[in-house]
mmCIF file of C-alpha atoms and ligand atoms in Angstrom:
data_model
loop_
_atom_site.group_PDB
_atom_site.id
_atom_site.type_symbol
_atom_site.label_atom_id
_atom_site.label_comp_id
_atom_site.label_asym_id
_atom_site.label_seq_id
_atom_site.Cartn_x
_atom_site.Cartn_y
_atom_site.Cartn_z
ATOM 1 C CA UNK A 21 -19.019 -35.818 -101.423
ATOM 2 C CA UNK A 22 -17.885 -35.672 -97.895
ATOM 3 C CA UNK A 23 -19.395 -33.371 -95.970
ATOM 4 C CA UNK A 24 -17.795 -33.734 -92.372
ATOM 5 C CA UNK A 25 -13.828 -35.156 -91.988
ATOM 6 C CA UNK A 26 -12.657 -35.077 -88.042
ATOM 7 C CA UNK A 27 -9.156 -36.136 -87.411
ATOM 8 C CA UNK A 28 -8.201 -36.488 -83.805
ATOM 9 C CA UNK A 29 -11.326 -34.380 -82.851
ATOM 10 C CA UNK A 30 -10.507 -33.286 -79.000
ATOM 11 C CA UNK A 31 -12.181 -31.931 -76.058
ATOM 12 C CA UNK A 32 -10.865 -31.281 -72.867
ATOM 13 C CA UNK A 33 -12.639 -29.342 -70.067
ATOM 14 C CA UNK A 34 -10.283 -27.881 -67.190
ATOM 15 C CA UNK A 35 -11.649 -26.480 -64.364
ATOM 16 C CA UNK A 36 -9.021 -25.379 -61.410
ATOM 17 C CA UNK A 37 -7.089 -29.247 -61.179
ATOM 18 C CA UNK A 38 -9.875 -31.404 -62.774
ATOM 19 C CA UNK A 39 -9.079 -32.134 -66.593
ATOM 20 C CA UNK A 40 -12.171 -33.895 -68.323
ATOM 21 C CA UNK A 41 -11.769 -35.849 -71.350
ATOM 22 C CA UNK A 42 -14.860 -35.171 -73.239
ATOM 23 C CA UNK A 43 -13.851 -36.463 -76.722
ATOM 24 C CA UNK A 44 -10.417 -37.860 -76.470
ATOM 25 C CA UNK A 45 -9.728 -37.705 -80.116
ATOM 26 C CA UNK A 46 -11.809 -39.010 -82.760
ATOM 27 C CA UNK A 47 -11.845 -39.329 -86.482
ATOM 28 C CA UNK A 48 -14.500 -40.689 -89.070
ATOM 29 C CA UNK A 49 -16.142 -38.733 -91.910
ATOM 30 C CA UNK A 50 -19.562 -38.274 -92.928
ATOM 31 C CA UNK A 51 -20.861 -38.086 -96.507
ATOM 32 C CA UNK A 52 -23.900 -35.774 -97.873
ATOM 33 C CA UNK A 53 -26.859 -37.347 -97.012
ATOM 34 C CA UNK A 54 -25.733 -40.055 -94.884
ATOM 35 C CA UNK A 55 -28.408 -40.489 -91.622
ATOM 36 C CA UNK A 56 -26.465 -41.625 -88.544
ATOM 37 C CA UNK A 57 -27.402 -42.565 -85.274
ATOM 38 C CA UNK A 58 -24.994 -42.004 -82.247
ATOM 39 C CA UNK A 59 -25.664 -44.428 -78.870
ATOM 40 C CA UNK A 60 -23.525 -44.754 -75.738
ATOM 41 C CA UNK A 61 -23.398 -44.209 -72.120
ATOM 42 C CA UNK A 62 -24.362 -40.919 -70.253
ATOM 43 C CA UNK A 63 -21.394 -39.126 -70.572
ATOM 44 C CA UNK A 64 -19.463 -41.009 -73.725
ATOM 45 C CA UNK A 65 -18.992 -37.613 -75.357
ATOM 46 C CA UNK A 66 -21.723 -37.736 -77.655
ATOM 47 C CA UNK A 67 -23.440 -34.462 -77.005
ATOM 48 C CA UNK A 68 -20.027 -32.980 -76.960
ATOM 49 C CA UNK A 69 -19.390 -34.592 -80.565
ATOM 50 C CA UNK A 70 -22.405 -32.511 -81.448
ATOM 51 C CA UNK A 71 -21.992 -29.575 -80.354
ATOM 52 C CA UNK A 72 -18.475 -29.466 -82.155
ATOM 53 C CA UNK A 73 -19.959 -31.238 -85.303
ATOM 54 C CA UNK A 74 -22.360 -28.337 -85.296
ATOM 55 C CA UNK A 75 -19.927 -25.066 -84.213
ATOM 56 C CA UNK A 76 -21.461 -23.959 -80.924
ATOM 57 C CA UNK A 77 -18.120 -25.283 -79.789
ATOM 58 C CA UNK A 78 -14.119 -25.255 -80.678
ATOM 59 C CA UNK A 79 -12.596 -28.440 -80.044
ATOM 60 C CA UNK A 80 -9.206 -28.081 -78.113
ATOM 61 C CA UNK A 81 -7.326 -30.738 -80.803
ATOM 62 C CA UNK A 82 -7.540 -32.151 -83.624
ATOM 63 C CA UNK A 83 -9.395 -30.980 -87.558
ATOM 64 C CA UNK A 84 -12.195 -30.517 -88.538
ATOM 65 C CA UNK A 85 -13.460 -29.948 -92.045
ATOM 66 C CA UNK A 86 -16.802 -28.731 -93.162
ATOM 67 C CA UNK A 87 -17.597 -29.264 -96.777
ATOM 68 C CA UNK A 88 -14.158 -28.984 -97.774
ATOM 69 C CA UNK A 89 -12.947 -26.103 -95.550
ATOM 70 C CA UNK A 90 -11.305 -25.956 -92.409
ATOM 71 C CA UNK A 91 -13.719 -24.949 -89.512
ATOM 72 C CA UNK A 92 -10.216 -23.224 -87.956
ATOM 73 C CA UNK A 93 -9.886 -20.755 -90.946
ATOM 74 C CA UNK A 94 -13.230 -19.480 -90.381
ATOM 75 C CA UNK A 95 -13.814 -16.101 -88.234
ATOM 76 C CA UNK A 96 -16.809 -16.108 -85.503
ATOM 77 C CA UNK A 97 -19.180 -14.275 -87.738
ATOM 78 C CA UNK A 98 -18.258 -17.006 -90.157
ATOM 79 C CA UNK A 99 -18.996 -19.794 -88.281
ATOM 80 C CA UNK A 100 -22.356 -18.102 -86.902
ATOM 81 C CA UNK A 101 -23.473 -17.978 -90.457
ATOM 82 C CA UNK A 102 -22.806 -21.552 -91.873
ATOM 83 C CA UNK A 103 -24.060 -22.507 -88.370
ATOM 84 C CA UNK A 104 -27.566 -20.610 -89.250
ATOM 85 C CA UNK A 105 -27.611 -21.392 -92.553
ATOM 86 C CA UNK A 106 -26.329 -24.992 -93.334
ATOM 87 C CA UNK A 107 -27.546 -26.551 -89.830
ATOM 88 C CA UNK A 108 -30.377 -27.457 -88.641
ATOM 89 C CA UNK A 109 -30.554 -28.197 -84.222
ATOM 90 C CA UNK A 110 -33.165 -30.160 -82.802
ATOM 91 C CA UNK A 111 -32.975 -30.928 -79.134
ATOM 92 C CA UNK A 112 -34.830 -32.478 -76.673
ATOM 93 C CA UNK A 113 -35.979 -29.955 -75.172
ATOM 94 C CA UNK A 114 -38.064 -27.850 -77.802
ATOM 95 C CA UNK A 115 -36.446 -24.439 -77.222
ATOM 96 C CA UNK A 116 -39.312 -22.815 -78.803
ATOM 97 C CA UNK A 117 -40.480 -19.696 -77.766
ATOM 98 C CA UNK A 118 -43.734 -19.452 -75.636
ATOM 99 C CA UNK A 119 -45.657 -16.352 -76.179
ATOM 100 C CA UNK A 120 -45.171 -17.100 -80.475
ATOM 101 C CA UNK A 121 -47.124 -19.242 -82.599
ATOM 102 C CA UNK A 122 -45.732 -21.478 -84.728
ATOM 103 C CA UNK A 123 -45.600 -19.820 -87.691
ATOM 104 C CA UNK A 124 -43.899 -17.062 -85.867
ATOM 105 C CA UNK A 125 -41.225 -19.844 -84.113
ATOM 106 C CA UNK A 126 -40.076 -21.099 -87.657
ATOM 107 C CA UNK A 127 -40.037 -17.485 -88.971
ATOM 108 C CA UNK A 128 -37.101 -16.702 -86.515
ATOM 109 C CA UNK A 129 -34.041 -18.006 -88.223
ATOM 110 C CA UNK A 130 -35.022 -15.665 -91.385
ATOM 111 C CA UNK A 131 -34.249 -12.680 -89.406
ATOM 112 C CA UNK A 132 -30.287 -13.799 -89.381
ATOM 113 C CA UNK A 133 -30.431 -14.662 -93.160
ATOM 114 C CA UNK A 134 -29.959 -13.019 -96.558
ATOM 115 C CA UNK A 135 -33.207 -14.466 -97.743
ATOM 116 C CA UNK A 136 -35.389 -11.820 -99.079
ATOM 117 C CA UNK A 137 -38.580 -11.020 -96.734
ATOM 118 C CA UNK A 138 -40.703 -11.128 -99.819
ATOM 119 C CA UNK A 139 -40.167 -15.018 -99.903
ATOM 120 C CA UNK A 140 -40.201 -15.503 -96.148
ATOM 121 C CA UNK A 141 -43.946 -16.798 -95.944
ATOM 122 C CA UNK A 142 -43.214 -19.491 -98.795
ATOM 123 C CA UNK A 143 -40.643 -20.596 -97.229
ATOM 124 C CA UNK A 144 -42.177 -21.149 -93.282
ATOM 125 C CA UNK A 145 -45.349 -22.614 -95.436
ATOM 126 C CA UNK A 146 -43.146 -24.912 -96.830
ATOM 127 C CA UNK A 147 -41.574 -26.345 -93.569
ATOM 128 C CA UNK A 148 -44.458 -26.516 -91.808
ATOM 129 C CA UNK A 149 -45.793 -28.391 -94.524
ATOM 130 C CA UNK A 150 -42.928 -30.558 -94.510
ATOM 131 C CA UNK A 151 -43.663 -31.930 -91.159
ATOM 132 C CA UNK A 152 -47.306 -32.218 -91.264
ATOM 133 C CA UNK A 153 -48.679 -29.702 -88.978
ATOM 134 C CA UNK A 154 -49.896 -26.929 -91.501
ATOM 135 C CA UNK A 155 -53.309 -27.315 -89.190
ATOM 136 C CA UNK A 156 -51.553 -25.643 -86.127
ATOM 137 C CA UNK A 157 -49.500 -22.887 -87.675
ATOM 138 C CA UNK A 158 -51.120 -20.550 -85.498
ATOM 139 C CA UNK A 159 -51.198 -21.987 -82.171
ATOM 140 C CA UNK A 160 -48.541 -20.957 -79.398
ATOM 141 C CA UNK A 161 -46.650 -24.057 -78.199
ATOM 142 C CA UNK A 162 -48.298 -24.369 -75.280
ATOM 143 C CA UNK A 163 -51.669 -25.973 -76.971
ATOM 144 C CA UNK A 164 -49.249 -28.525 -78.624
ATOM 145 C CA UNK A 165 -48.619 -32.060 -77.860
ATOM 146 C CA UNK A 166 -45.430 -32.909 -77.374
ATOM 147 C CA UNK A 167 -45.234 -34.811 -80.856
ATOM 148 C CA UNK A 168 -45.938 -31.466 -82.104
ATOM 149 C CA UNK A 169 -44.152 -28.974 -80.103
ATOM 150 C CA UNK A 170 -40.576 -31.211 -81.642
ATOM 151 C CA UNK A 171 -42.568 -30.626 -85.392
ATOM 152 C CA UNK A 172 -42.508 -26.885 -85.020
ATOM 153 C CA UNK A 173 -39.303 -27.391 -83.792
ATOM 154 C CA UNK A 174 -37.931 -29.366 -86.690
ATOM 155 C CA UNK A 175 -40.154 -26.791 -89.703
ATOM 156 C CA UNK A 176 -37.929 -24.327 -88.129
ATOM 157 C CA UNK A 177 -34.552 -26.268 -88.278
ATOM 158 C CA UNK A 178 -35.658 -26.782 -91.555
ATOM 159 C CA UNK A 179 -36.929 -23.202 -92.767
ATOM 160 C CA UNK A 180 -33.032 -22.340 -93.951
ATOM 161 C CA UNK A 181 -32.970 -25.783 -95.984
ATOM 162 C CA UNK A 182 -29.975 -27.180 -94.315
ATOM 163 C CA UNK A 183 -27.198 -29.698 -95.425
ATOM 164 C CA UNK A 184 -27.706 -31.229 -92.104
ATOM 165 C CA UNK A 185 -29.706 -31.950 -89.677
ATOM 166 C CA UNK A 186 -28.047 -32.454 -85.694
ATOM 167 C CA UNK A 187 -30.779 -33.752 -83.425
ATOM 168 C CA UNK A 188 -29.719 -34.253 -79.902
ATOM 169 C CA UNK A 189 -31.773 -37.015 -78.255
ATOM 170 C CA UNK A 190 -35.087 -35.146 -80.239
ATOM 171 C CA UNK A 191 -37.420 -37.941 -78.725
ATOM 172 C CA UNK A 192 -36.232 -37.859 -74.966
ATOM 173 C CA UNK A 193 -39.321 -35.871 -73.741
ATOM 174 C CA UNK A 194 -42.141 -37.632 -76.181
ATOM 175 C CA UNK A 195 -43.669 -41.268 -75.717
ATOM 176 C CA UNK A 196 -42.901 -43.927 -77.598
ATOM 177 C CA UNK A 197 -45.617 -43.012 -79.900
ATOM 178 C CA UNK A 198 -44.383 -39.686 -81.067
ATOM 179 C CA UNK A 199 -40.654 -40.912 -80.399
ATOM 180 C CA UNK A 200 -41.240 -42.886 -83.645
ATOM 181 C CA UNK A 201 -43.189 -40.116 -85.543
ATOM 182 C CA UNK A 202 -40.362 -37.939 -84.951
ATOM 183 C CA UNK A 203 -37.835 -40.503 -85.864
ATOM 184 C CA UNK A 204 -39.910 -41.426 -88.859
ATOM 185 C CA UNK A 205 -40.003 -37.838 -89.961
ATOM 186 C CA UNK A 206 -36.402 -37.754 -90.186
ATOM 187 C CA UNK A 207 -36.326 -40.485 -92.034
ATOM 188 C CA UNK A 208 -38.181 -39.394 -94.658
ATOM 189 C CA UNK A 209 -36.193 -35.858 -95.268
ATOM 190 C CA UNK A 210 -32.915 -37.710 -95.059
ATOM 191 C CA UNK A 211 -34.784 -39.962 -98.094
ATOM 192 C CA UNK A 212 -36.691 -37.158 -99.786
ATOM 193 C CA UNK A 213 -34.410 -34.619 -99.627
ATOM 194 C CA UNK A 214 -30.797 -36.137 -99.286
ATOM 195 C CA UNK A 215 -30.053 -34.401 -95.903
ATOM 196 C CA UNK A 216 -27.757 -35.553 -93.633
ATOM 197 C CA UNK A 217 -29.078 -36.411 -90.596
ATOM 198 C CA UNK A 218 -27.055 -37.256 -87.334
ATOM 199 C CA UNK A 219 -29.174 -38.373 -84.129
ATOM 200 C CA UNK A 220 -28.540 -39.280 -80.367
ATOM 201 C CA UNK A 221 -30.928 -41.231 -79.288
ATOM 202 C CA UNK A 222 -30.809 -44.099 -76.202
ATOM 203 C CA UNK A 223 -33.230 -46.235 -77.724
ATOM 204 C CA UNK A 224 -32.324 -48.935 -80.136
ATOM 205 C CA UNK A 225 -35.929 -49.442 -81.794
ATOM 206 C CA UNK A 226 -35.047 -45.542 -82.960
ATOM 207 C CA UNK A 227 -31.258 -45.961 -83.898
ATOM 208 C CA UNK A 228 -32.157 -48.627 -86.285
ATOM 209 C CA UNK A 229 -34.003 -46.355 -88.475
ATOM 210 C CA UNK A 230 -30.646 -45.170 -89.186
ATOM 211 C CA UNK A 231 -28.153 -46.519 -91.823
ATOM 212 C CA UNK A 232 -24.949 -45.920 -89.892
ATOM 213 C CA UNK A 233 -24.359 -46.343 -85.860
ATOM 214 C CA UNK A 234 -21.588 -44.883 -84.242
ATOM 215 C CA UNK A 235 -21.211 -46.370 -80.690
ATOM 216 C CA UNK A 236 -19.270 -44.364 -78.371
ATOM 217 C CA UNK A 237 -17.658 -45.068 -75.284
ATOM 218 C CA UNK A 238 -15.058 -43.165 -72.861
ATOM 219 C CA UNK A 239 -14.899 -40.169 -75.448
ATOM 220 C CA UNK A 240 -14.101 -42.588 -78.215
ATOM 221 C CA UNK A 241 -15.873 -44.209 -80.903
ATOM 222 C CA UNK A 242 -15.960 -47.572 -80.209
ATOM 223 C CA UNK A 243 -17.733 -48.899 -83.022
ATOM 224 C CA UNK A 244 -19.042 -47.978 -86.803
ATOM 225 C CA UNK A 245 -20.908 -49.562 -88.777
ATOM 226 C CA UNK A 246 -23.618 -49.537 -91.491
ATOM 227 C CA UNK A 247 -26.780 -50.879 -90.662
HETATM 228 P P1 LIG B 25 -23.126 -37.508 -73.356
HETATM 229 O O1 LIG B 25 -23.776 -36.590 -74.317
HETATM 230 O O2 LIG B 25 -22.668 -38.793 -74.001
HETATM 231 O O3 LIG B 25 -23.954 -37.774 -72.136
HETATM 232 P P2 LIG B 25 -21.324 -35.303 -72.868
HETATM 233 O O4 LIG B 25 -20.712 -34.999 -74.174
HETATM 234 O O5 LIG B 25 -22.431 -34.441 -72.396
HETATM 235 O O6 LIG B 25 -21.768 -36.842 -72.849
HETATM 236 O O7 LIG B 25 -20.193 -35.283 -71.741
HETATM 237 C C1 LIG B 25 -18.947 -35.975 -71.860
HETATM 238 C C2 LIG B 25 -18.116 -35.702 -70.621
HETATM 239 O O8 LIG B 25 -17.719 -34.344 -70.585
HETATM 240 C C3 LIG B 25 -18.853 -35.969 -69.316
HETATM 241 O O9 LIG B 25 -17.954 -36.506 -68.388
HETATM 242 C C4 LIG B 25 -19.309 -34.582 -68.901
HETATM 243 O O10 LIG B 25 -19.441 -34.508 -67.497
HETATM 244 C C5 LIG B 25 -18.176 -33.718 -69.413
HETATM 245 N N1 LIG B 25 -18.619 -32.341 -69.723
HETATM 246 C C6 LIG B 25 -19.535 -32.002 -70.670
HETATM 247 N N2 LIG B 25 -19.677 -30.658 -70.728
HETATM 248 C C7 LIG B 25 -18.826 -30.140 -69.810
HETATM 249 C C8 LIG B 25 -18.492 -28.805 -69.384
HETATM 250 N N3 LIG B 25 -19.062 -27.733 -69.942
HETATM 251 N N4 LIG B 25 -17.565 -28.679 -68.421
HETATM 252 C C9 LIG B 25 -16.962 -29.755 -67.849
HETATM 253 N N5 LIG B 25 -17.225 -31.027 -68.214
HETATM 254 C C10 LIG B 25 -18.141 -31.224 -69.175
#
């Protein structure tokens, strides 16, 4: 099934005279449960791609459909939902709150769902389980290693169960060490679970984890392929 179908995807910033050409109009699909990689220059678009992919931003041309529907027929409140419920956002920079343990950091998205409260511990049990850190589910971030503090972050990208997963350059603050944990994590819930994945990541040794690249270039996609 396809989960994601862009056509002509565009985004153009104007400030005062200055017109950038984020995304100058790009089209591919994405199936359920594919895991892509995205690579290219500082400043190809690809965190721009993202953000659009995942609704925390209206392109300015082109379609885009979302499981079938048309992200433009959806309302705000609409698009806040799906965007809580069906995606998952890991970035590189944690964004996890500091004064909360972990257990407390993956509880948050519950408070913006339907799910009943009754099965809220099950569920943050479960995606803290799911990426191996059950032994620090009540530490604050701040006594985490890096490697870990992008765990929590993932168990609570995951604590909705998602249909995908958008990780924007997850590894750019961890060694190389952890970069491939992390990468290796996502691996195996694309595998286990059949969640699409789509990464950013500058480092080839990471990308090829993958089994699609998109190379982008200028706001374009310059090349896509299966790897
Ligand atoms: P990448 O993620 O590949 O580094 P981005 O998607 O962040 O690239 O940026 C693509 C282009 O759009 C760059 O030229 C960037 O300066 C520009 N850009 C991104 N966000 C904004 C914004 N909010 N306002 C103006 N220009 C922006």
């Amino acid at each position: 099934m396809k989960l994601i179908e862009v056509k002509g995807l565009e985004k153009i910033y104007q400030s005062g005279e200055t017109k950038t050409v984020a995304l100058g109009g790009v089209s591919f699909s994405v199936d359920q449960g594919e895991f892509i990689a995205i690579m290219g220059a500082s400043g190809s678009g690809k965190s721009t791609l993202l953000q659009l992919l995942g609704f925390l931003d209206r392109p300015t041309g082109g379609t885009y459909k979302f499981a079938g529907k048309s992200v433009e027929e959806y309302s705000e409140p609409e698009l806040a939902k799906i965007r809580n419920e069906k995606i998952g956002f890991v970035f590189q920079a944690f964004n996890l709150l500091a004064r909360f343990s972990v257990y407390e950091n993956v509880k948050l998205p519950l408070f913006y769902s339907n799910i009943p409260e009754r099965d809220w511990d099950a569920k943050i049990r479960s995606a803290v389980d799911a990426v191996g850190i059950s032994h620090r589910m009540a530490h604050e971030p701040g006594e985490l290693s890096g490697g870990e503090k992008q765990r929590a972050a993932i168990a609570r990208s995951l604590v909705l169960e998602p249909d995908m997963i958008l990780a924007d350059e997850p590894t750019g603050n961890l060694d190389s060490k952890n970069s491939e944990m992390i990468i290796k994590l996502l691996d195996e819930l694309n595998r286990k679970t059949g969640r699409t994945v789509i990464l950013i990541t500058h480092e080839e040794s990471l990308a090829k984890y993958a089994r699609r690249l998109i190379g982008m270039k200028d706001g374009q996609i310059e090349s896509d392929k299966k790897i």
